[in-house]
XYZ file of C-alpha atoms in Angstrom:
312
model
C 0.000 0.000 0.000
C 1.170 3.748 -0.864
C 1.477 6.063 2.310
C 0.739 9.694 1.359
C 2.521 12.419 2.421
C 0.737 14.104 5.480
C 1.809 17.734 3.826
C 2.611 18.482 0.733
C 6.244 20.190 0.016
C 8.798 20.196 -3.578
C 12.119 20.728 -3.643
C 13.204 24.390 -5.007
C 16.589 23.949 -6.142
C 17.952 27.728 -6.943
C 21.865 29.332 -8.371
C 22.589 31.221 -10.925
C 23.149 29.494 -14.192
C 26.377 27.285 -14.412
C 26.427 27.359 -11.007
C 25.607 22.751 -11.409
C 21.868 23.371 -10.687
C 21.009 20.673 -13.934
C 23.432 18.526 -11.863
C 21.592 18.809 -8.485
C 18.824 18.239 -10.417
C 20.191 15.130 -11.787
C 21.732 13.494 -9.084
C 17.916 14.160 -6.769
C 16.245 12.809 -9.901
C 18.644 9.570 -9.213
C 17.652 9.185 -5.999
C 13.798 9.490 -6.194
C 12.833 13.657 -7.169
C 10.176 13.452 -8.945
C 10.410 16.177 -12.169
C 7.817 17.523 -14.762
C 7.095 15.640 -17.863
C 7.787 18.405 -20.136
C 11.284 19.879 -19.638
C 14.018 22.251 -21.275
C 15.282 20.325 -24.370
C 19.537 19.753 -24.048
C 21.147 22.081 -25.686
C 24.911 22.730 -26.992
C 25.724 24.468 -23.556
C 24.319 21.940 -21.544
C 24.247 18.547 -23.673
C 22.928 16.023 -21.183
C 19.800 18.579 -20.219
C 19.053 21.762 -18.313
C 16.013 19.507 -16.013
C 13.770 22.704 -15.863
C 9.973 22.545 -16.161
C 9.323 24.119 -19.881
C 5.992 26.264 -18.837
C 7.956 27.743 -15.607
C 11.293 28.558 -17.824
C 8.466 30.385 -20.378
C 6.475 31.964 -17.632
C 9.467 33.281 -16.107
C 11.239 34.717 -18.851
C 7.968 35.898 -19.590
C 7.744 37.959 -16.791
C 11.072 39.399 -17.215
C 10.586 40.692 -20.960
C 6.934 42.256 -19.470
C 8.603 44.138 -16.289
C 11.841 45.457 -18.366
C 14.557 43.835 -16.609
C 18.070 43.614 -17.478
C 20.087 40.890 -16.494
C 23.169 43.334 -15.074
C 20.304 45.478 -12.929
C 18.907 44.641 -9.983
C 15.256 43.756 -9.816
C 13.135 46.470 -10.373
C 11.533 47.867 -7.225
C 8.034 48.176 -8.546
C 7.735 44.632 -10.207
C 5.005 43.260 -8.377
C 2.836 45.897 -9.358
C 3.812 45.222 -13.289
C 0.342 43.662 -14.923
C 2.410 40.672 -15.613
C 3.168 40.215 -12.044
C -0.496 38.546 -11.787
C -0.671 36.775 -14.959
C 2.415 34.948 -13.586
C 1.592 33.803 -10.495
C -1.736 32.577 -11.646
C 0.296 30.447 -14.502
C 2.597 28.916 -11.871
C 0.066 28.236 -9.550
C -1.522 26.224 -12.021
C 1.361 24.747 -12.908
C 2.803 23.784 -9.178
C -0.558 22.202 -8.341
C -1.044 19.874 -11.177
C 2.444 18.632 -10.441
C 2.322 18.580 -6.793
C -0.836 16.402 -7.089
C -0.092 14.559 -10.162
C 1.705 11.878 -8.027
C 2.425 10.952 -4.414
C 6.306 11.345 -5.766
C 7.841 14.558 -4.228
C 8.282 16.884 -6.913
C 11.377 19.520 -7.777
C 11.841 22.538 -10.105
C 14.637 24.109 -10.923
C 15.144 27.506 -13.076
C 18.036 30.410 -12.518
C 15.355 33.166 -12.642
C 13.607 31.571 -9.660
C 16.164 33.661 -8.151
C 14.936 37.125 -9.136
C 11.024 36.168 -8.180
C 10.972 34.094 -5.149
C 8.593 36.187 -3.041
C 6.428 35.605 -5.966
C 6.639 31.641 -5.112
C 6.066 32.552 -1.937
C 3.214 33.590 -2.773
C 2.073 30.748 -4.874
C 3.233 27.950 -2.153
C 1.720 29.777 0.190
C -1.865 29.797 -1.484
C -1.129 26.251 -2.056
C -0.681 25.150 1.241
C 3.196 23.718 -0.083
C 6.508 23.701 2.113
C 9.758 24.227 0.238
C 12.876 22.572 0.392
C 15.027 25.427 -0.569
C 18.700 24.016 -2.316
C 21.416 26.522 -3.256
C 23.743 25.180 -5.759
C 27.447 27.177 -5.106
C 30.376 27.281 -7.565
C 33.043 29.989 -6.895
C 32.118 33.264 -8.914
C 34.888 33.646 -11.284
C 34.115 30.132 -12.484
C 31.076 31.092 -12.900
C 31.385 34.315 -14.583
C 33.722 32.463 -17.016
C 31.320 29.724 -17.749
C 28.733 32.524 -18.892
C 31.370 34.241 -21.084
C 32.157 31.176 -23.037
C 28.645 29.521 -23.219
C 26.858 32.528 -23.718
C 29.359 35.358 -25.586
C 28.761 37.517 -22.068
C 30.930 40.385 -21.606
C 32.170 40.115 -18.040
C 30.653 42.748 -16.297
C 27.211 41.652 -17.618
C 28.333 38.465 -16.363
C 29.375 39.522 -13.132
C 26.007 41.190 -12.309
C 24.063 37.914 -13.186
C 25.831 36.574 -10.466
C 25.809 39.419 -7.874
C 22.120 40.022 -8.240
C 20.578 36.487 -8.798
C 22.725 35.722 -5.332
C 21.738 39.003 -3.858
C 18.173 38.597 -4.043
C 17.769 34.851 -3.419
C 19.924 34.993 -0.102
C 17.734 37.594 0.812
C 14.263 36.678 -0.046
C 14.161 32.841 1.175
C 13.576 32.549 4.295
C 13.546 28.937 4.619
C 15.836 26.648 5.506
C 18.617 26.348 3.129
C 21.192 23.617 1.781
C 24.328 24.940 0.481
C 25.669 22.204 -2.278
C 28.971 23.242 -3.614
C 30.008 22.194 -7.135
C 33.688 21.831 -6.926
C 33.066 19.414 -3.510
C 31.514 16.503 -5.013
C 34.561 15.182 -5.468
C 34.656 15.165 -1.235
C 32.585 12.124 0.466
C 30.182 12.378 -2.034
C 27.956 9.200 -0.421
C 27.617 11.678 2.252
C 26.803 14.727 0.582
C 24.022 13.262 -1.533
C 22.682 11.164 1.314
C 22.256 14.317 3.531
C 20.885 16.493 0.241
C 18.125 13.404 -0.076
C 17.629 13.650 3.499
C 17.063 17.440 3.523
C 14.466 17.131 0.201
C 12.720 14.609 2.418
C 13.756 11.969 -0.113
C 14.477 8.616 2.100
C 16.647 6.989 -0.672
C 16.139 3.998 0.446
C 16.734 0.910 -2.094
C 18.820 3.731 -4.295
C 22.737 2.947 -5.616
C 23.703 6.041 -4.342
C 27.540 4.532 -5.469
C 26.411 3.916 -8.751
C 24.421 7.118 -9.277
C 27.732 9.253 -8.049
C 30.040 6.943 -9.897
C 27.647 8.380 -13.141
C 27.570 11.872 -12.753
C 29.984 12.845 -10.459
C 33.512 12.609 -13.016
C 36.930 14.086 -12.336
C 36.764 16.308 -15.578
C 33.752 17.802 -14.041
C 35.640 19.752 -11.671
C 37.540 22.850 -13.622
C 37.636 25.005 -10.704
C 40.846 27.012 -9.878
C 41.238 27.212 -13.804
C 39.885 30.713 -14.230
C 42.110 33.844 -13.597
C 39.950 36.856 -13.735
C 39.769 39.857 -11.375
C 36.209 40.236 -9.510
C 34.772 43.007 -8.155
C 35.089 43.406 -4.294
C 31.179 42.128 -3.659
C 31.711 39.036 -5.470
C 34.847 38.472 -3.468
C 32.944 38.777 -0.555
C 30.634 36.645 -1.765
C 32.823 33.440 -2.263
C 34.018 34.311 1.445
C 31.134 34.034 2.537
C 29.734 30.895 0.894
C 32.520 28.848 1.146
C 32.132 28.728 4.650
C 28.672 27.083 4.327
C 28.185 23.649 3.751
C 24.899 21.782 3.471
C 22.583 22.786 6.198
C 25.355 24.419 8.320
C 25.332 28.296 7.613
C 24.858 31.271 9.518
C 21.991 33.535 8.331
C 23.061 36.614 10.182
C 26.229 36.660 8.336
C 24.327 36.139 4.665
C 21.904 39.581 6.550
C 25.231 41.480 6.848
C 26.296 40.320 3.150
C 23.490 41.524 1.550
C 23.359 44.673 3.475
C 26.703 45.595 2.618
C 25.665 45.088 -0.840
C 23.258 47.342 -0.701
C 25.320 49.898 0.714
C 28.440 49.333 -2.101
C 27.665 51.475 -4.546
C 30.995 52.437 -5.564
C 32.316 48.956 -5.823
C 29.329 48.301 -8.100
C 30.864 50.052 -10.953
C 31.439 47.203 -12.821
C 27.752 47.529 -13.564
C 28.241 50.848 -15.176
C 30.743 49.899 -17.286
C 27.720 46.416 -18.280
C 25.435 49.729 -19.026
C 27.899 51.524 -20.887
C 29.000 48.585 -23.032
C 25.130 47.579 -24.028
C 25.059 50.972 -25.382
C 27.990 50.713 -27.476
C 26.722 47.093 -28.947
C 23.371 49.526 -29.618
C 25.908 52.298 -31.870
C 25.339 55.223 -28.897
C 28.799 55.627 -27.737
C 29.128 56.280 -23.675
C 32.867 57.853 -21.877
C 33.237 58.479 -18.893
C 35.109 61.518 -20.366
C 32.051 63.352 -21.937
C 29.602 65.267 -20.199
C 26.953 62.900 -21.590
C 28.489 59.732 -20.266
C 29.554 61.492 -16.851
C 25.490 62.127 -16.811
C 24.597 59.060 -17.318
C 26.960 57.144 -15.203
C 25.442 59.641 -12.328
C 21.676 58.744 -13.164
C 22.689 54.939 -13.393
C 24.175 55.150 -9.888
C 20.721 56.759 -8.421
C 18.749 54.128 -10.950
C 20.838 50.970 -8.786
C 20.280 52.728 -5.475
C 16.659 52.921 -5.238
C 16.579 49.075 -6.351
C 18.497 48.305 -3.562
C 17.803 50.692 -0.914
C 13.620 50.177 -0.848
């Protein structure tokens, strides 16, 4: 005989792309996550599959073509009063619940933007009575950063504000419990790593090969870390500081408070941003320097633009 699940939960695995979110997703799918039928197709960048629910990757990009967002910007402070903001959540609810319900299974997303929106899943788990298991997939930044310039032709500055604000606002939004899975550790006890990560998604993983299913996925060419040489700004610094100290479910959230308070406060270390801005112009044929009046403007509007995302 089945035995339901008193409550219903899913497992919300977030990071910023190339951050080994498809292989969290992978390795829980091994050990009994349950995903949607209808996901991302592979694709050059990520061959063996990106594991994301196709209607939440749509309704999510959606959302950010409707509210004007740029990738190097913070969110926008006024976004959940964007017309799109409802259309959205009333897609995912629908989405979430016929999942959720479509078998006694415990079920798992996983997209990069989730990131940018997650008090609008709060919102949506909330009206659906569902707990989250909340999974942050870490890789060290300038990995990272040079992962999105090769996969994606990136610029690094664009690339290094994917990374500071999709980290920014997910460590500060979730407030549930988190579980810190670093990329470049699976190489360290890895029975034990994905035995507590099952644990944690309330996966029992009982009957699984967990030796086999690491033995799979987890390879010695996966790990490329320490290969990358470039020079990050002073946030994203911190940033690695900071979450290399975390492991699994041992963190301290009054340190990631203080992180993303100093964030908001860093406005002169967020010039890399500026010089994102300035080079989208350029690929656009309006040409920005510092040196002109016109690009000393705008560099001074930009700075009050970032501010009141961050300081609301």
């Amino acid at each position: 005989m089945l035995v339901m699940p008193e409550s219903k939960s899913c497992v919300a695995v977030f990071g910023v792309g190339r951050s080994g979110t498809s292989l969290a997703m992978k390795l829980l799918n091994g050990v009994g996550l349950r995903l949607s039928p209808d996901l991302v197709p592979p694709s050059p960048d990520n061959p063996t599959g990106h594991f994301e629910d196709l209607r939440i990757n749509r309704a999510q990009q959606g959302l950010i073509k409707s509210i004007g967002m740029y990738a190097l910007l913070p969110r926008p402070a006024d976004w959940v009063s964007a017309p799109a903001y409802l259309e959205t959540k009333k897609t995912l609810v629908a989405i979430v619940e016929e999942e959720v319900n479509r078998d006694y299974r415990p079920w798992g997303f996983k997209d990069p933007r989730t990131c940018l929106f997650w008090p609008l899943w709060e919102e949506v788990l909330r009206e659906l009575d569902i707990t989250p298991h909340v999974v942050f997939c870490v890789r060290p930044s300038s990995s990272v950063v040079s992962s999105l310039m090769t996969a994606y032709g990136l610029p690094q500055d664009l690339s290094e504000g994917i990374v500071l604000y999709r980290t920014f606002h997910a460590l500060r939004d979730v407030q549930h419990p988190f579980f810190f899975l670093h990329y470049d550790r699976w190489q360290q006890d890895p029975i034990s790593r994905i035995t507590a990560l099952a644990a944690h998604c309330g996966l029992d993983g009982q009957g699984v090969d967990m030796e086999g299913i690491i033995r799979e996925n987890i390879r010695p060419e996966l790990n490329r870390e320490g290969l990358s040489k470039l020079q990050l700004s002073t946030s994203l610094l911190e940033l690695d500081h900071l979450l290399a100290s975390f492991d699994g479910s041992d963190y301290d959230p009054e340190r990631i408070d203080y992180w993303c308070q100093s964030v908001e406060k860093s406005m002169d270390d967020l010039d890399f941003i500026l010089r994102g801005v300035e080079r989208l112009y350029r690929l656009n044929g309006i040409q920005l320097f510092r040196t002109h009046p016109k690009g000393r403007s705008f560099v001074v509007r930009t700075k009050a633009v970032l501010k009141r995302y961050l300081r609301r």
